[in-house]
Amino acid sequence: MKLPWYYVIAVIILFLAAVAVFDLFQDGPGEGDVLYQVSTIDALMQSVYDGIIPNEELKKHGDIGIGTFNGLDGEMVAVDGNYYQIKSDGVAYPVKDDMMIPFATVTFFEIDKTILVEDAGNFTEFTGKMDAVLPSSNLFYAFRIDGQFPYIKARSVPKQEKPYPLLVDAVANQSVFEFHNVTGTIVGFYTPQYGKGINVPGYHLHFITDDRKAGGHILDFSIDEADVKLDITPEFYMELPTDGDFIGVDLTKDLHKELEKVEK
Ligand SMILES: CC(=O)[C@](C)(O)C(=O)O
């Protein structure tokens, strides 16, 4: 018995609809929640600044993220699939596809949870409020916070020349930018304490203004009221250098004291 073509079409549509509805009621993270990382923070701390993949490759793995560029030339902010390089002049430049990346963390952002944060007077208070409501301190998360912020203190670092200095020495020449009552987007990641050495344990946040013209690596900030959009990223993929300074760098050291000087 040959079914009329419209019967077949109807069955296919019904099947696809059933799959879509089933997916909507699935708990937990969305599909493809992969955190994609280039190199490690402890390698960066020890001057591994030569890029290993071009930004054209990196952006295939995420539409939101943070990082830096070849020679430690500025701060990366990726949001809505647009990648920006905030240089030490404080200006956000579009990232060219051939720019090489030594360190970055990106993902395709899917909101799994929205957390209202109120009256966080500084980064430490923000951390305390978030730590109290995170689903678990054992998971990796991506964050996005759009809004107006009473205060943001951010930095960028100038391009370094070889022989490269340690990150803790490079940031001694950082440019610091202070924003007051500024509207924009904070993007970043939470790394569990067991991930130290791989990325910044706790919160690593970058900022870009609403007009996408300025920003940097967040050293301090405050929130009156904002929705923190959170993406649970249970899968982790890391791209490591197979040559250059990474091969011989000592990654057994405990650098948490140096990291505290660099990150905040
Ligand atoms: C260079 C910089 O500020 C980074 C990559 O965001 C960091 O070191 O955390």
CSV table of C-alpha atoms and ligand atoms in Angstrom, one decimal:
chain,number,residue,atom,x,y,z
A,1,MET,CA,0.0,0.0,0.0
A,2,LYS,CA,1.5,3.2,-1.1
A,3,LEU,CA,1.0,6.1,1.4
A,4,PRO,CA,0.2,9.5,-0.1
A,5,TRP,CA,3.2,11.9,0.0
A,6,TYR,CA,1.5,14.2,2.4
A,7,TYR,CA,1.1,11.4,4.9
A,8,VAL,CA,4.9,10.9,4.9
A,9,ILE,CA,5.5,14.6,5.3
A,10,ALA,CA,3.1,14.7,8.3
A,11,VAL,CA,4.8,11.8,10.0
A,12,ILE,CA,8.3,13.4,9.6
A,13,ILE,CA,7.0,16.8,11.0
A,14,LEU,CA,5.3,15.1,14.0
A,15,PHE,CA,8.5,13.1,14.7
A,16,LEU,CA,10.7,16.3,14.6
A,17,ALA,CA,8.1,18.1,16.8
A,18,ALA,CA,8.2,15.3,19.4
A,19,VAL,CA,12.0,15.4,19.5
A,20,ALA,CA,12.0,19.2,20.0
A,21,VAL,CA,9.4,19.0,22.8
A,22,PHE,CA,11.3,16.2,24.5
A,23,ASP,CA,14.5,18.2,24.4
A,24,LEU,CA,12.8,21.3,25.9
A,25,PHE,CA,11.9,19.3,29.0
A,26,GLN,CA,15.4,17.9,29.4
A,27,ASP,CA,17.0,19.0,32.7
A,28,GLY,CA,20.6,20.0,33.0
A,29,PRO,CA,23.0,21.6,30.5
A,30,GLY,CA,22.2,22.1,26.9
A,31,GLU,CA,23.8,20.0,24.2
A,32,GLY,CA,27.4,20.6,23.2
A,33,ASP,CA,28.5,22.3,26.4
A,34,VAL,CA,32.2,22.2,25.6
A,35,LEU,CA,34.7,24.5,27.2
A,36,TYR,CA,37.5,24.9,24.6
A,37,GLN,CA,40.8,26.1,26.0
A,38,VAL,CA,44.1,27.0,24.4
A,39,SER,CA,47.1,26.3,26.6
A,40,THR,CA,47.1,26.8,30.4
A,41,ILE,CA,47.2,29.8,32.7
A,42,ASP,CA,50.4,28.5,34.4
A,43,ALA,CA,52.1,28.3,31.0
A,44,LEU,CA,51.1,31.9,30.4
A,45,MET,CA,52.3,32.9,33.8
A,46,GLN,CA,55.7,31.6,32.8
A,47,SER,CA,56.0,33.6,29.5
A,48,VAL,CA,54.5,31.1,27.0
A,49,TYR,CA,53.1,33.9,24.9
A,50,ASP,CA,53.6,32.6,21.3
A,51,GLY,CA,50.3,31.9,19.7
A,52,ILE,CA,49.5,28.4,18.6
A,53,ILE,CA,46.3,28.7,16.7
A,54,PRO,CA,44.8,31.5,14.6
A,55,ASN,CA,41.7,33.3,15.8
A,56,GLU,CA,39.9,31.9,12.7
A,57,GLU,CA,40.3,28.4,14.2
A,58,LEU,CA,39.4,29.6,17.8
A,59,LYS,CA,36.1,31.2,16.8
A,60,LYS,CA,34.9,27.8,15.5
A,61,HIS,CA,34.8,26.7,19.1
A,62,GLY,CA,32.8,29.5,20.7
A,63,ASP,CA,30.8,32.7,20.5
A,64,ILE,CA,31.9,33.9,23.9
A,65,GLY,CA,35.2,33.9,25.7
A,66,ILE,CA,38.4,35.5,27.0
A,67,GLY,CA,42.1,35.3,26.4
A,68,THR,CA,45.1,37.1,25.0
A,69,PHE,CA,47.1,37.4,21.8
A,70,ASN,CA,50.5,36.6,20.4
A,71,GLY,CA,53.2,38.2,22.6
A,72,LEU,CA,50.6,39.0,25.3
A,73,ASP,CA,49.3,41.8,23.1
A,74,GLY,CA,46.1,42.9,25.0
A,75,GLU,CA,43.0,41.3,26.3
A,76,MET,CA,40.5,39.2,24.3
A,77,VAL,CA,36.7,39.6,24.8
A,78,ALA,CA,34.5,37.4,22.6
A,79,VAL,CA,30.7,38.0,22.8
A,80,ASP,CA,27.9,37.2,20.4
A,81,GLY,CA,30.5,35.6,18.1
A,82,ASN,CA,32.4,38.9,17.8
A,83,TYR,CA,36.0,38.8,18.9
A,84,TYR,CA,37.8,42.0,20.2
A,85,GLN,CA,41.3,42.8,21.2
A,86,ILE,CA,41.5,45.4,23.9
A,87,LYS,CA,45.0,46.8,23.6
A,88,SER,CA,47.0,48.7,26.2
A,89,ASP,CA,45.7,52.0,24.6
A,90,GLY,CA,42.3,50.9,26.0
A,91,VAL,CA,40.7,50.6,22.6
A,92,ALA,CA,38.8,47.4,21.5
A,93,TYR,CA,39.9,46.4,17.9
A,94,PRO,CA,38.2,43.7,15.9
A,95,VAL,CA,40.4,40.5,15.9
A,96,LYS,CA,41.8,39.5,12.5
A,97,ASP,CA,41.4,35.9,11.5
A,98,ASP,CA,45.2,35.4,11.3
A,99,MET,CA,46.0,36.7,14.8
A,100,MET,CA,47.7,33.9,16.8
A,101,ILE,CA,46.3,32.9,20.2
A,102,PRO,CA,48.5,31.7,23.0
A,103,PHE,CA,45.8,31.4,25.7
A,104,ALA,CA,42.0,31.6,25.5
A,105,THR,CA,38.9,30.0,26.9
A,106,VAL,CA,35.7,30.0,24.7
A,107,THR,CA,32.4,28.2,24.4
A,108,PHE,CA,29.1,28.4,22.6
A,109,PHE,CA,27.0,30.1,25.2
A,110,GLU,CA,23.7,28.5,26.3
A,111,ILE,CA,21.9,29.9,29.3
A,112,ASP,CA,21.3,27.1,31.9
A,113,LYS,CA,20.6,29.4,34.8
A,114,THR,CA,20.0,33.1,35.5
A,115,ILE,CA,21.1,34.4,38.9
A,116,LEU,CA,20.1,37.8,40.2
A,117,VAL,CA,23.0,39.5,41.9
A,118,GLU,CA,22.3,42.6,44.0
A,119,ASP,CA,24.5,45.0,45.9
A,120,ALA,CA,27.9,43.5,45.2
A,121,GLY,CA,30.2,46.3,46.3
A,122,ASN,CA,33.3,44.7,44.8
A,123,PHE,CA,34.8,41.5,43.1
A,124,THR,CA,35.1,39.8,46.5
A,125,GLU,CA,31.5,40.4,47.4
A,126,PHE,CA,30.4,39.2,43.9
A,127,THR,CA,32.5,36.1,44.5
A,128,GLY,CA,30.8,35.4,47.8
A,129,LYS,CA,27.3,35.9,46.4
A,130,MET,CA,28.0,33.7,43.4
A,131,ASP,CA,29.8,31.0,45.4
A,132,ALA,CA,26.6,30.7,47.6
A,133,VAL,CA,24.3,29.9,44.7
A,134,LEU,CA,26.5,28.1,42.1
A,135,PRO,CA,25.0,24.6,41.5
A,136,SER,CA,28.4,23.1,42.4
A,137,SER,CA,31.9,24.4,43.0
A,138,ASN,CA,33.1,21.3,41.1
A,139,LEU,CA,31.9,22.3,37.7
A,140,PHE,CA,33.2,24.7,35.0
A,141,TYR,CA,30.8,27.6,34.1
A,142,ALA,CA,30.7,30.4,31.5
A,143,PHE,CA,29.1,33.7,32.5
A,144,ARG,CA,27.6,36.6,30.8
A,145,ILE,CA,26.4,39.7,32.5
A,146,ASP,CA,24.8,42.5,30.5
A,147,GLY,CA,24.0,45.7,32.3
A,148,GLN,CA,25.1,49.0,33.9
A,149,PHE,CA,27.9,48.7,36.4
A,150,PRO,CA,28.6,51.5,39.0
A,151,TYR,CA,32.3,50.7,38.8
A,152,ILE,CA,34.7,48.6,36.7
A,153,LYS,CA,38.4,48.6,37.0
A,154,ALA,CA,40.0,46.7,34.1
A,155,ARG,CA,43.5,46.3,32.6
A,156,SER,CA,45.3,45.5,29.4
A,157,VAL,CA,48.9,44.7,28.8
A,158,PRO,CA,51.3,45.9,26.1
A,159,LYS,CA,52.8,43.5,23.6
A,160,GLN,CA,55.9,41.9,25.0
A,161,GLU,CA,59.2,41.4,23.3
A,162,LYS,CA,61.5,38.4,23.6
A,163,PRO,CA,63.1,37.4,25.9
A,164,TYR,CA,59.6,37.4,27.3
A,165,PRO,CA,59.1,38.5,31.0
A,166,LEU,CA,57.0,36.5,33.4
A,167,LEU,CA,53.3,37.5,33.4
A,168,VAL,CA,53.7,38.9,36.9
A,169,ASP,CA,56.4,41.2,35.6
A,170,ALA,CA,54.6,42.1,32.4
A,171,VAL,CA,51.5,43.3,34.3
A,172,ALA,CA,53.8,45.7,36.2
A,173,ASN,CA,53.5,47.8,32.9
A,174,GLN,CA,49.7,47.2,32.5
A,175,SER,CA,47.3,50.0,31.6
A,176,VAL,CA,44.5,50.3,34.0
A,177,PHE,CA,41.1,51.7,33.0
A,178,GLU,CA,38.4,52.8,35.4
A,179,PHE,CA,34.7,53.0,34.3
A,180,HIS,CA,31.9,54.6,36.3
A,181,ASN,CA,28.2,53.9,35.6
A,182,VAL,CA,29.2,52.1,32.5
A,183,THR,CA,26.9,49.9,30.4
A,184,GLY,CA,28.4,46.8,28.8
A,185,THR,CA,29.0,43.1,29.0
A,186,ILE,CA,31.0,41.0,31.4
A,187,VAL,CA,32.1,37.6,30.1
A,188,GLY,CA,34.2,35.0,31.8
A,189,PHE,CA,34.5,31.6,33.4
A,190,TYR,CA,34.5,29.9,36.8
A,191,THR,CA,37.2,27.2,37.2
A,192,PRO,CA,37.0,24.8,40.2
A,193,GLN,CA,39.9,24.9,42.6
A,194,TYR,CA,41.1,21.5,41.3
A,195,GLY,CA,41.6,23.2,37.9
A,196,LYS,CA,44.3,25.5,39.3
A,197,GLY,CA,47.2,25.7,36.8
A,198,ILE,CA,44.8,25.1,33.9
A,199,ASN,CA,42.9,28.3,34.4
A,200,VAL,CA,42.3,31.0,37.1
A,201,PRO,CA,40.6,29.2,40.0
A,202,GLY,CA,37.3,30.9,40.8
A,203,TYR,CA,36.2,33.8,38.5
A,204,HIS,CA,38.1,35.1,35.5
A,205,LEU,CA,36.2,37.9,34.0
A,206,HIS,CA,36.7,40.3,31.1
A,207,PHE,CA,34.6,43.4,30.2
A,208,ILE,CA,33.6,45.3,27.0
A,209,THR,CA,31.5,48.4,26.8
A,210,ASP,CA,28.1,48.4,25.2
A,211,ASP,CA,29.5,50.3,22.1
A,212,ARG,CA,32.2,47.6,21.9
A,213,LYS,CA,35.0,50.2,22.0
A,214,ALA,CA,36.7,49.7,25.4
A,215,GLY,CA,37.2,47.2,28.3
A,216,GLY,CA,39.7,44.8,29.6
A,217,HIS,CA,40.6,42.1,32.1
A,218,ILE,CA,38.5,42.9,35.2
A,219,LEU,CA,40.5,43.7,38.3
A,220,ASP,CA,37.5,44.9,40.4
A,221,PHE,CA,33.9,45.9,39.8
A,222,SER,CA,30.6,46.5,41.5
A,223,ILE,CA,27.0,45.6,40.8
A,224,ASP,CA,23.9,47.3,42.0
A,225,GLU,CA,21.6,44.7,40.4
A,226,ALA,CA,22.2,42.4,37.4
A,227,ASP,CA,21.2,39.1,36.0
A,228,VAL,CA,24.2,36.7,35.8
A,229,LYS,CA,23.5,34.3,32.9
A,230,LEU,CA,25.3,31.0,33.6
A,231,ASP,CA,26.2,28.2,31.2
A,232,ILE,CA,27.2,24.9,32.7
A,233,THR,CA,30.0,23.5,30.6
A,234,PRO,CA,30.6,19.8,31.6
A,235,GLU,CA,32.8,19.0,28.7
A,236,PHE,CA,36.4,20.3,28.5
A,237,TYR,CA,38.7,20.3,25.5
A,238,MET,CA,42.2,21.7,25.7
A,239,GLU,CA,44.6,22.5,22.8
A,240,LEU,CA,48.2,22.4,23.9
A,241,PRO,CA,51.4,23.6,22.1
A,242,THR,CA,53.5,20.7,20.7
A,243,ASP,CA,56.6,22.9,20.3
A,244,GLY,CA,58.1,26.1,21.5
A,245,ASP,CA,58.4,27.3,25.1
A,246,PHE,CA,55.5,25.2,26.4
A,247,ILE,CA,57.6,22.0,25.9
A,248,GLY,CA,60.2,22.8,28.5
A,249,VAL,CA,58.3,25.1,30.9
A,250,ASP,CA,58.1,23.8,34.5
A,251,LEU,CA,54.3,23.3,35.2
A,252,THR,CA,54.9,21.6,38.5
A,253,LYS,CA,55.3,24.8,40.4
A,254,ASP,CA,52.7,26.2,42.8
A,255,LEU,CA,52.1,29.7,41.3
A,256,HIS,CA,49.0,30.7,43.3
A,257,LYS,CA,50.7,33.6,45.0
A,258,GLU,CA,52.0,35.0,41.7
A,259,LEU,CA,48.6,34.4,40.2
A,260,GLU,CA,46.9,36.4,42.9
A,261,LYS,CA,49.2,39.4,42.0
A,262,VAL,CA,48.4,39.0,38.3
A,263,GLU,CA,44.6,38.4,38.4
A,264,LYS,CA,43.3,41.0,40.8
B,1,LIG,C1,46.7,38.7,30.1
B,1,LIG,C2,45.5,38.6,30.9
B,1,LIG,O1,45.1,39.5,31.6
B,1,LIG,C3,44.7,37.4,31.0
B,1,LIG,C4,45.0,36.5,29.8
B,1,LIG,O2,43.3,37.7,31.1
B,1,LIG,C5,45.1,36.7,32.3
B,1,LIG,O3,46.3,36.6,32.4
B,1,LIG,O4,44.3,36.4,33.1
